[in-house]
Amino acid sequence: MKKWIKITLSIAGGIVLLTCAGGYYVYKNYFPKEPERIVYDKDRVLKPIHNQLKGINIDNVKIKEKEVVNATVNELQKMIDDGKLSYEELTSIYLFRIQEHDQNGISLNAVTEINPNAMEEARKLDKERSSNKKSNLYGMPVIVKDNVQTEKVMPTSAGTYVLKDWIADEDATIVKKLKEEGAFVLGKANMSEWANYLSFTMPSGYSGKKGQNLNPYGPITFDTSGSSSGSATVVAADFAPLAIGTETTGSIVAPATQQSVVGLRPSLGMVSRSGIIPLAETLDTAGPMARTVKDAATLLNVMVSYDEKDAMTEKMKDKERIDYTKDLSIDGLKGKKIGVLFSIDRQDENRKDVAEKIRKDLQDAGAILTDDIQLNDGGVDNLQTLEYEFKHNVNDYLAQQKNVPVKSLEEIIAFNKKDSNRRIKYGQTLIEGSEKSAITKDEFEKIVRSSQENARKELDRYLVEKGLDALVMINNEEVLLSAVAGYPELAVPAGYDNNGEPVGAVFVGKQFSEKKLFNIGYAYEQQSKNRRSPKL
């Protein structure tokens, strides 16, 4: 989420730094700090892994690990169909990798919780496979962001210290949908605390609950981006084949591009948010993250649904079910008109080669490019939306929960102040601002309505009036408009800059055009073959 706040304050801060002695104050209080290696409470992850790997032949795990790393969902299912692997063995491999690389070794710190019953659930799925397998998700371990409720076995915290041990009494709707297909939750992913809405100075990937999540392509060196930082890391580092992230403004596609994975922000209203700790309900959504476009599409198939608990999904009530994996083809870009939102000349020198390759890969796949598109985000505001909604959404959410240790944002702020060095290492200026906000409901509704209309009008100038099939940007440079409009964004790995830092191409389409976006993204992925796994 924080990208747009950073841009606004970078400009303001730069002016202040040049013109007055207050510049240091701005830098100190409004610019993200450099990430540090901070891992809190390792035992909450290691203990349930240790308990479940007792008696497991680790030599066998290491042998089969080589076949599992970087495998797609289809490839994993084929290994199981052929008797070369079981769901129990698959689960043990991921648990072992989390133990070795996430909480030890390189210490990526992407995982906050482990399902203590994961191996038991995998064994049960092995036994029932012949009669109960419904889809390719059957038996697949999925890691969900730590703001997604999982009933009775794992805490749900939004990365906060105050909720680090709180366990919800009901699964989020999307978790229920996963279980209906025979998938199961392996664990929870670290995240930028409060979905990156805690403090201007907090680095992406940091949470008071678990500490600093690191980018597997360059720990400390490269930003994880956020707020779904851990969800990106767990699939990039092969701690799970699939993950679920959430996005308000850029929080799925930004970490996806930064960590060389695929991430989809679905159209607003496609996926239920019931059972997800909110940031701003007029913007929030959940989406799939995976190593390939097809795997992300496989996960979205299950996530899409109408839910009476989320009024925004009313749009899905009478919509025909779509298989987003069907008809994916390397020819998906042939004749497609793609609007290019970046200029090679304006790229950092380290990234120019990647920018040129994105253009070449698109053209080689048959796309027709339209250049020199300059989006105008005037009249589009998400900062006041966040300031107003966060307080009201969090208070409403807490009021509906049982056994929660706090019942309001005011109580959270007071709790944090009692041990600020541990609970809010980087401060809590953003949530304090939300608590004190003087924005009225009428003002908020006017801002939301106007911003959404302006964002859709600007995107539709190209996607409707000029007949473009999609727009493409580098990383998350232009996501404000699509996020506010509620339009889908698909991030696909695009390569690496001269320093080895991942770069992604993000495609934006019209509302509910996910099928077309997946076709475009798949063709681009197959043409470019850009992704490589990190060295752990």
Coordinates of C-alpha atoms in Angstrom, one line a residue:
M1 CA 0.0 0.0 0.0
K2 CA 2.7 2.5 1.0
K3 CA 4.1 3.3 -2.4
W4 CA 1.8 6.3 -3.0
I5 CA 2.4 7.7 0.4
K6 CA 6.1 7.4 -0.2
I7 CA 5.9 9.2 -3.5
T8 CA 3.9 12.1 -2.1
L9 CA 6.3 12.5 0.9
S10 CA 9.4 12.0 -1.2
I11 CA 8.5 15.1 -3.2
A12 CA 7.6 17.1 -0.1
G13 CA 10.6 15.8 1.9
G14 CA 13.0 16.6 -1.0
I15 CA 11.8 20.2 -1.0
V16 CA 12.1 20.5 2.7
L17 CA 15.6 19.0 2.7
L18 CA 16.7 21.6 0.3
T19 CA 15.0 24.6 1.8
C20 CA 15.1 24.4 5.6
A21 CA 16.7 22.8 8.6
G22 CA 13.6 20.8 9.1
G23 CA 14.7 18.4 6.4
Y24 CA 16.3 16.0 8.8
Y25 CA 13.0 15.8 10.8
V26 CA 11.1 14.9 7.6
Y27 CA 13.7 12.3 6.6
K28 CA 13.8 10.8 10.1
N29 CA 10.0 10.6 10.5
Y30 CA 8.6 10.1 7.0
F31 CA 11.1 7.9 5.1
P32 CA 11.3 4.1 5.4
K33 CA 14.3 2.8 7.4
E34 CA 16.7 0.2 6.0
P35 CA 15.6 -3.3 6.9
E36 CA 17.5 -5.2 9.6
R37 CA 17.8 -8.9 10.3
I38 CA 15.2 -9.2 13.0
V39 CA 13.5 -12.5 13.8
Y40 CA 11.1 -12.7 16.7
D41 CA 9.7 -15.8 18.4
K42 CA 11.3 -18.5 16.1
D43 CA 9.8 -21.3 18.3
R44 CA 6.3 -20.5 17.2
V45 CA 7.3 -21.8 13.8
L46 CA 10.0 -24.3 14.6
K47 CA 8.2 -26.1 17.4
P48 CA 5.2 -27.4 15.3
I49 CA 7.6 -28.3 12.5
H50 CA 9.9 -30.3 14.9
N51 CA 6.8 -32.1 16.4
Q52 CA 5.6 -33.1 13.0
L53 CA 8.9 -34.2 11.5
K54 CA 9.7 -36.6 14.4
G55 CA 10.1 -40.1 13.0
I56 CA 10.3 -38.8 9.4
N57 CA 13.2 -40.1 7.3
I58 CA 15.0 -36.8 6.6
D59 CA 17.3 -38.4 4.1
N60 CA 14.3 -39.4 2.0
V61 CA 12.9 -35.9 2.4
K62 CA 16.2 -34.4 1.0
I63 CA 16.2 -36.8 -2.0
K64 CA 12.6 -36.0 -3.0
E65 CA 13.1 -32.3 -2.3
K66 CA 15.1 -32.0 -5.5
E67 CA 12.1 -33.1 -7.6
V68 CA 9.6 -30.9 -5.7
V69 CA 11.6 -27.6 -5.9
N70 CA 10.2 -25.4 -8.6
A71 CA 7.5 -27.9 -9.6
T72 CA 4.1 -26.7 -10.8
V73 CA 0.9 -27.9 -9.3
N74 CA 0.3 -30.1 -12.4
E75 CA 3.8 -31.6 -12.0
L76 CA 3.3 -32.3 -8.3
Q77 CA 0.0 -34.0 -9.0
K78 CA 1.5 -36.1 -11.7
M79 CA 4.3 -37.3 -9.3
I80 CA 1.6 -38.3 -6.9
D81 CA -0.5 -40.0 -9.6
D82 CA 2.6 -41.9 -10.7
G83 CA 3.3 -43.1 -7.1
K84 CA 6.6 -41.1 -6.9
L85 CA 5.3 -38.8 -4.1
S86 CA 2.6 -38.6 -1.5
Y87 CA 0.9 -35.6 0.0
E88 CA 2.5 -36.5 3.3
E89 CA 5.9 -36.5 1.7
L90 CA 5.2 -33.2 -0.1
T91 CA 4.1 -31.6 3.2
S92 CA 7.2 -32.9 5.0
I93 CA 9.4 -31.4 2.3
Y94 CA 7.9 -27.9 2.7
L95 CA 8.1 -28.1 6.5
F96 CA 11.8 -29.1 6.2
R97 CA 12.5 -26.2 3.8
I98 CA 10.8 -23.7 6.1
Q99 CA 12.9 -25.1 9.1
E100 CA 16.2 -24.9 7.1
H101 CA 15.8 -21.7 5.2
D102 CA 13.1 -19.6 6.8
Q103 CA 13.9 -19.8 10.5
N104 CA 17.5 -20.9 10.1
G105 CA 20.2 -20.5 7.5
I106 CA 19.4 -17.5 5.3
S107 CA 16.5 -16.8 7.7
L108 CA 14.0 -15.3 5.3
N109 CA 11.4 -15.0 8.1
A110 CA 8.4 -15.3 5.7
V111 CA 6.4 -17.6 7.9
T112 CA 4.6 -16.6 11.1
E113 CA 2.6 -19.8 11.9
I114 CA 2.7 -23.5 11.0
N115 CA -0.5 -25.6 11.1
P116 CA 0.2 -28.1 13.9
N117 CA -2.0 -30.7 12.1
A118 CA -0.5 -30.3 8.6
M119 CA 1.0 -33.8 8.4
E120 CA -2.1 -35.4 9.8
E121 CA -4.2 -33.6 7.3
A122 CA -1.9 -34.6 4.4
R123 CA -2.1 -38.3 5.5
K124 CA -5.9 -38.1 5.6
L125 CA -5.9 -36.6 2.1
D126 CA -3.6 -39.5 0.8
K127 CA -6.1 -42.0 2.1
E128 CA -9.1 -40.3 0.7
R129 CA -7.6 -39.3 -2.6
S130 CA -9.1 -42.0 -4.8
S131 CA -12.6 -41.1 -3.9
N132 CA -12.5 -37.4 -2.9
K133 CA -10.2 -35.7 -5.4
K134 CA -12.2 -32.9 -7.0
S135 CA -9.6 -30.7 -8.6
N136 CA -5.9 -30.0 -9.0
L137 CA -5.9 -28.2 -5.7
Y138 CA -6.6 -31.4 -3.8
G139 CA -3.8 -32.1 -1.3
M140 CA -2.0 -28.9 -2.1
P141 CA -0.5 -27.1 0.9
V142 CA -1.3 -23.3 0.7
I143 CA 0.2 -20.6 2.9
V144 CA -2.1 -17.6 3.6
K145 CA -1.3 -14.1 4.7
D146 CA -1.5 -13.5 8.4
N147 CA -4.6 -11.3 8.1
V148 CA -6.7 -14.2 6.8
Q149 CA -8.6 -16.1 9.5
T150 CA -7.9 -19.8 10.2
E151 CA -10.2 -21.3 12.8
K152 CA -9.1 -22.8 16.1
V153 CA -5.5 -23.8 15.2
M154 CA -3.5 -20.8 14.1
P155 CA -3.5 -17.1 15.3
T156 CA -4.5 -14.4 12.9
S157 CA -2.8 -11.1 13.6
A158 CA -2.3 -8.7 10.6
G159 CA 1.3 -8.8 11.8
T160 CA 0.6 -7.1 15.1
Y161 CA 2.0 -7.8 18.5
V162 CA -1.4 -7.3 20.2
L163 CA -3.1 -10.0 18.1
K164 CA -0.1 -12.4 17.9
D165 CA -1.8 -15.1 19.9
W166 CA -5.5 -14.4 19.0
I167 CA -7.2 -17.4 17.3
A168 CA -10.4 -16.8 15.3
D169 CA -13.3 -19.1 15.8
E170 CA -14.2 -19.3 12.1
D171 CA -12.3 -19.7 8.8
A172 CA -12.2 -16.9 6.3
T173 CA -14.5 -17.7 3.4
I174 CA -11.6 -18.2 1.0
V175 CA -10.1 -20.7 3.5
K176 CA -13.4 -22.6 3.5
K177 CA -13.3 -22.7 -0.3
L178 CA -9.8 -24.1 -0.2
K179 CA -10.8 -26.9 2.2
E180 CA -13.9 -27.7 0.0
E181 CA -11.5 -28.6 -2.8
G182 CA -9.2 -30.7 -0.6
A183 CA -6.4 -28.1 -0.2
F184 CA -5.2 -27.2 3.3
V185 CA -3.5 -24.3 5.0
L186 CA 0.1 -25.2 5.8
G187 CA 0.8 -21.9 7.6
K188 CA 0.6 -18.2 7.8
A189 CA 2.8 -15.7 5.9
N190 CA 4.5 -12.7 7.5
M191 CA 3.3 -9.3 6.2
S192 CA 4.0 -5.6 6.5
E193 CA 2.1 -4.9 9.7
W194 CA -1.5 -3.6 9.3
A195 CA -1.0 -4.1 5.6
N196 CA 1.7 -1.4 5.5
Y197 CA -0.5 1.1 7.3
L198 CA 1.3 1.5 10.6
S199 CA 4.2 4.0 10.1
F200 CA 5.9 5.9 7.3
T201 CA 9.3 4.7 8.5
M202 CA 8.5 0.9 8.8
P203 CA 10.3 -1.1 6.1
S204 CA 8.2 -3.4 3.9
G205 CA 8.0 -6.9 5.3
Y206 CA 8.3 -5.9 8.9
S207 CA 5.8 -7.0 11.6
G208 CA 5.8 -6.5 15.3
K209 CA 4.7 -10.1 15.6
K210 CA 7.5 -11.8 13.7
G211 CA 10.1 -9.3 12.7
Q212 CA 11.6 -8.6 9.2
N213 CA 10.8 -10.7 6.2
L214 CA 13.7 -10.8 3.7
N215 CA 13.8 -11.0 -0.1
P216 CA 15.3 -14.4 -1.2
Y217 CA 16.9 -12.8 -4.2
G218 CA 18.9 -10.4 -2.0
P219 CA 18.3 -10.5 1.7
I220 CA 18.7 -7.0 3.2
T221 CA 20.0 -5.8 -0.2
F222 CA 16.6 -5.9 -2.1
D223 CA 13.3 -4.7 -0.7
T224 CA 10.6 -7.4 -0.3
S225 CA 7.9 -4.8 -1.0
G226 CA 4.5 -5.3 0.7
S227 CA 2.3 -5.8 2.3
S228 CA 1.9 -9.4 1.0
S229 CA 5.7 -9.7 1.4
G230 CA 5.7 -13.1 3.0
S231 CA 3.2 -14.6 0.6
A232 CA 5.5 -13.7 -2.2
T233 CA 8.5 -15.1 -0.4
V234 CA 7.0 -18.5 0.5
V235 CA 6.3 -19.3 -3.2
A236 CA 9.5 -17.8 -4.5
A237 CA 11.6 -19.8 -2.0
D238 CA 9.5 -23.0 -2.5
F239 CA 8.0 -23.2 1.0
A240 CA 4.7 -23.9 -0.6
P241 CA 3.4 -24.2 -4.2
L242 CA 0.7 -21.6 -3.6
A243 CA -0.1 -18.6 -1.4
I244 CA -2.8 -16.1 -0.8
G245 CA -2.1 -12.4 -0.4
T246 CA -4.3 -9.3 0.0
E247 CA -4.1 -6.0 -1.7
T248 CA -5.4 -2.5 -1.1
T249 CA -3.1 -0.6 -3.4
G250 CA -0.2 -2.6 -4.9
S251 CA 0.2 -5.1 -2.0
I252 CA 0.0 -8.2 -4.2
V253 CA 1.6 -7.1 -7.4
A254 CA 4.4 -5.1 -5.8
P255 CA 5.9 -8.0 -3.8
A256 CA 5.2 -10.3 -6.7
T257 CA 7.4 -8.2 -9.0
Q258 CA 10.0 -7.7 -6.4
Q259 CA 10.3 -11.4 -5.6
S260 CA 9.9 -12.8 -9.1
V261 CA 6.5 -14.6 -8.7
V262 CA 3.1 -14.3 -10.3
G263 CA 0.4 -12.3 -8.4
L264 CA -3.1 -11.4 -9.3
R265 CA -5.2 -8.6 -7.8
P266 CA -8.7 -9.7 -8.9
S267 CA -11.4 -7.2 -9.8
L268 CA -13.1 -5.8 -6.7
G269 CA -16.0 -8.0 -5.8
M270 CA -14.8 -11.3 -7.3
V271 CA -13.4 -12.7 -4.0
S272 CA -15.0 -12.5 -0.6
R273 CA -13.2 -10.6 2.1
S274 CA -15.2 -12.1 4.9
G275 CA -12.8 -13.3 7.7
I276 CA -10.0 -11.0 6.5
I277 CA -8.7 -8.3 8.8
P278 CA -9.5 -5.1 6.8
L279 CA -7.6 -2.0 5.9
A280 CA -10.0 -0.2 3.5
E281 CA -13.1 -2.2 2.4
T282 CA -13.7 0.0 -0.7
L283 CA -10.3 -1.1 -1.9
D284 CA -9.4 -4.4 -0.2
T285 CA -9.3 -7.8 -2.0
A286 CA -7.5 -11.1 -1.7
G287 CA -5.7 -12.8 -4.6
P288 CA -3.5 -15.8 -5.6
M289 CA 0.3 -15.9 -5.7
A290 CA 2.3 -18.6 -7.4
R291 CA 5.4 -19.3 -9.4
T292 CA 3.5 -19.6 -12.7
V293 CA 0.5 -18.0 -14.3
K294 CA -1.4 -21.3 -14.6
D295 CA -0.9 -22.1 -10.9
A296 CA -2.3 -18.6 -10.0
A297 CA -5.3 -19.2 -12.3
T298 CA -5.8 -22.6 -10.7
L299 CA -6.0 -21.0 -7.2
L300 CA -8.3 -18.2 -8.4
N301 CA -10.8 -20.8 -9.7
V302 CA -11.5 -21.7 -6.1
M303 CA -11.4 -18.3 -4.6
V304 CA -14.0 -16.6 -6.8
S305 CA -17.5 -16.8 -5.3
Y306 CA -20.6 -14.9 -4.1
D307 CA -20.7 -14.6 -0.3
E308 CA -23.7 -13.2 1.5
K309 CA -21.3 -12.0 4.2
D310 CA -19.6 -9.6 1.7
A311 CA -22.0 -7.3 -0.1
M312 CA -19.3 -6.4 -2.6
T313 CA -19.5 -10.0 -4.1
E314 CA -23.2 -9.4 -5.1
K315 CA -21.8 -9.0 -8.6
M316 CA -20.8 -12.6 -8.6
K317 CA -24.2 -14.0 -7.6
D318 CA -25.4 -14.7 -11.1
K319 CA -22.1 -14.8 -13.0
E320 CA -21.3 -18.0 -14.9
R321 CA -18.4 -19.9 -13.4
I322 CA -15.2 -19.5 -15.4
D323 CA -12.2 -21.9 -15.6
Y324 CA -9.3 -19.5 -15.7
T325 CA -6.9 -22.3 -16.7
K326 CA -8.8 -23.3 -19.8
D327 CA -7.4 -22.5 -23.2
L328 CA -4.2 -20.9 -21.9
S329 CA -1.9 -20.7 -24.9
I330 CA 1.4 -19.3 -26.0
D331 CA -0.6 -17.7 -28.8
G332 CA -2.6 -15.6 -26.2
L333 CA -0.8 -12.4 -27.2
K334 CA -1.2 -12.7 -31.0
G335 CA -3.0 -9.6 -32.3
K336 CA -3.6 -8.3 -28.8
K337 CA -3.3 -4.5 -28.4
I338 CA -1.2 -3.6 -25.4
G339 CA -0.7 -0.1 -24.1
V340 CA 2.8 0.5 -22.8
L341 CA 3.0 2.7 -19.6
F342 CA 6.7 2.9 -19.4
S343 CA 9.5 4.6 -21.5
I344 CA 12.9 2.9 -21.8
D345 CA 14.6 6.3 -21.8
R346 CA 13.2 7.1 -18.3
Q347 CA 14.3 3.9 -16.7
D348 CA 17.2 3.6 -14.3
E349 CA 20.3 2.6 -16.2
N350 CA 20.4 -0.8 -14.4
R351 CA 16.9 -1.6 -15.6
K352 CA 16.9 -0.4 -19.3
D353 CA 17.9 -3.9 -20.6
V354 CA 14.9 -5.5 -18.8
A355 CA 12.5 -2.8 -20.1
E356 CA 13.7 -3.4 -23.7
K357 CA 13.3 -7.1 -23.2
I358 CA 9.7 -6.7 -22.0
R359 CA 8.9 -4.9 -25.2
K360 CA 10.7 -7.4 -27.4
D361 CA 9.1 -10.4 -25.6
L362 CA 5.6 -8.9 -26.1
Q363 CA 6.2 -8.2 -29.8
D364 CA 7.8 -11.6 -30.4
A365 CA 4.7 -13.1 -28.9
G366 CA 2.5 -11.2 -31.4
A367 CA 1.4 -8.2 -29.4
I368 CA 0.7 -4.9 -31.1
L369 CA 2.2 -2.2 -28.8
T370 CA 0.8 1.4 -28.3
D371 CA 3.5 3.7 -26.8
D372 CA 3.5 7.1 -25.1
I373 CA 0.6 6.5 -22.8
Q374 CA 0.6 8.9 -20.0
L375 CA -2.0 8.1 -17.3
N376 CA -3.4 11.1 -15.4
D377 CA -4.2 10.3 -11.8
G378 CA -5.6 13.8 -11.0
G379 CA -8.7 13.6 -8.9
V380 CA -7.8 10.1 -7.6
D381 CA -7.1 9.9 -3.9
N382 CA -6.6 6.9 -1.7
L383 CA -4.9 8.5 1.2
Q384 CA -8.0 10.1 2.7
T385 CA -9.9 6.9 2.0
L386 CA -7.4 4.9 4.1
E387 CA -7.3 7.5 6.8
Y388 CA -11.1 7.3 7.3
E389 CA -11.7 3.7 6.6
F390 CA -9.0 2.1 8.6
K391 CA -10.4 3.2 12.0
H392 CA -14.0 2.4 11.1
N393 CA -13.3 -0.9 9.5
V394 CA -11.0 -2.2 12.2
N395 CA -13.4 -1.1 15.0
D396 CA -16.3 -2.9 13.2
Y397 CA -14.2 -6.0 12.7
L398 CA -13.0 -6.2 16.3
A399 CA -16.6 -5.7 17.6
Q400 CA -17.7 -8.9 15.7
Q401 CA -14.9 -11.1 17.1
K402 CA -14.9 -13.3 20.2
N403 CA -12.1 -13.4 22.8
V404 CA -10.2 -10.7 21.1
P405 CA -7.8 -8.8 23.5
V406 CA -8.7 -5.4 22.3
K407 CA -12.0 -3.9 21.0
S408 CA -11.0 -0.7 19.2
L409 CA -8.2 1.1 17.4
E410 CA -7.9 3.4 20.4
E411 CA -7.1 0.4 22.7
I412 CA -4.5 -0.9 20.2
I413 CA -2.7 2.4 20.1
A414 CA -2.7 2.5 23.9
F415 CA -1.5 -1.1 24.2
N416 CA 1.4 -0.4 21.8
K417 CA 2.6 2.6 23.8
K418 CA 3.1 0.4 26.9
D419 CA 6.2 -1.2 25.3
S420 CA 6.9 0.9 22.2
N421 CA 10.4 -0.4 21.6
R422 CA 9.1 -4.0 21.1
R423 CA 5.6 -3.5 19.9
I424 CA 6.0 -0.5 17.5
K425 CA 9.7 -0.3 16.7
Y426 CA 9.0 2.2 13.8
G427 CA 6.2 4.1 15.5
Q428 CA 2.5 4.1 14.7
T429 CA 1.9 7.5 13.1
L430 CA -0.5 6.3 10.4
I431 CA -2.9 4.5 12.7
E432 CA -2.7 7.4 15.2
G433 CA -3.7 9.7 12.3
S434 CA -6.6 7.5 11.4
E435 CA -7.8 7.5 15.1
K436 CA -7.7 11.3 15.1
S437 CA -9.1 11.8 11.6
A438 CA -11.7 14.6 11.2
I439 CA -12.9 13.3 7.8
T440 CA -16.7 12.9 8.0
K441 CA -18.7 10.1 6.5
D442 CA -20.2 12.4 3.8
E443 CA -16.7 13.7 2.9
F444 CA -15.4 10.1 2.7
E445 CA -18.2 8.9 0.5
K446 CA -17.8 11.8 -1.8
I447 CA -14.0 11.2 -2.1
V448 CA -14.5 7.5 -2.8
R449 CA -17.2 8.1 -5.4
S450 CA -15.3 10.8 -7.2
S451 CA -11.9 8.9 -7.1
Q452 CA -13.4 5.7 -8.4
E453 CA -15.2 7.5 -11.3
N454 CA -12.1 9.4 -12.2
A455 CA -9.9 6.3 -12.1
R456 CA -12.3 4.3 -14.2
K457 CA -12.8 7.1 -16.7
E458 CA -9.0 7.5 -17.2
L459 CA -8.4 3.7 -17.7
D460 CA -11.4 3.3 -19.9
R461 CA -10.0 6.0 -22.2
Y462 CA -7.6 3.3 -23.3
L463 CA -9.2 0.0 -22.5
V464 CA -12.6 0.9 -23.9
E465 CA -12.4 4.0 -26.2
K466 CA -9.1 3.0 -27.9
G467 CA -9.9 -0.7 -27.7
L468 CA -6.7 -1.8 -26.0
D469 CA -6.8 -5.3 -24.5
A470 CA -4.5 -4.4 -21.6
L471 CA -2.0 -1.9 -20.3
V472 CA 1.4 -3.0 -19.1
M473 CA 3.7 -1.3 -16.6
I474 CA 7.0 -2.1 -15.0
N475 CA 6.6 -3.2 -11.3
N476 CA 3.8 -1.3 -9.6
E477 CA 4.5 2.1 -11.0
E478 CA 1.0 2.9 -12.0
V479 CA -1.2 0.8 -9.7
L480 CA -3.1 3.7 -8.0
L481 CA -5.6 4.0 -10.8
S482 CA -6.4 0.3 -11.2
A483 CA -6.6 -0.2 -7.5
V484 CA -9.1 2.6 -7.0
A485 CA -11.0 1.6 -10.1
G486 CA -11.3 -2.0 -8.8
Y487 CA -9.7 -3.3 -12.1
P488 CA -7.6 -6.4 -12.2
E489 CA -3.8 -6.4 -12.2
L490 CA -1.6 -9.4 -13.1
A491 CA 2.1 -9.4 -12.2
V492 CA 4.4 -11.7 -14.2
P493 CA 8.3 -12.1 -13.8
A494 CA 10.1 -10.0 -16.4
G495 CA 13.7 -10.7 -15.6
Y496 CA 16.4 -9.1 -13.4
D497 CA 18.2 -5.8 -13.5
N498 CA 22.0 -5.4 -13.7
N499 CA 22.3 -5.9 -10.0
G500 CA 20.2 -9.1 -10.0
E501 CA 17.1 -7.5 -8.5
P502 CA 13.8 -9.0 -9.8
V503 CA 11.6 -6.9 -12.2
G504 CA 8.0 -7.7 -13.1
A505 CA 5.6 -6.8 -15.8
V506 CA 2.1 -5.8 -14.5
F507 CA -0.8 -6.1 -16.9
V508 CA -4.1 -4.2 -16.2
G509 CA -7.4 -4.9 -17.8
K510 CA -11.0 -4.0 -17.7
Q511 CA -13.2 -5.1 -14.7
F512 CA -13.8 -8.8 -14.7
S513 CA -11.3 -9.4 -17.6
E514 CA -9.2 -11.9 -15.6
K515 CA -9.6 -14.6 -18.3
K516 CA -8.1 -12.3 -20.9
L517 CA -5.4 -11.2 -18.5
F518 CA -4.4 -14.7 -17.7
N519 CA -4.2 -15.5 -21.5
I520 CA -2.0 -12.5 -22.0
G521 CA 0.2 -13.2 -19.0
Y522 CA 0.6 -16.9 -19.9
A523 CA 1.6 -16.1 -23.4
Y524 CA 4.1 -13.6 -22.1
E525 CA 5.5 -16.0 -19.6
Q526 CA 5.9 -18.8 -22.1
Q527 CA 7.5 -16.5 -24.6
S528 CA 9.9 -14.9 -22.2
K529 CA 10.8 -17.7 -19.8
N530 CA 12.2 -15.0 -17.5
R531 CA 11.9 -16.5 -14.0
R532 CA 14.7 -18.3 -12.2
S533 CA 14.6 -19.6 -8.6
P534 CA 16.6 -17.8 -5.9
K535 CA 19.7 -19.5 -4.5
L536 CA 19.1 -20.2 -0.8

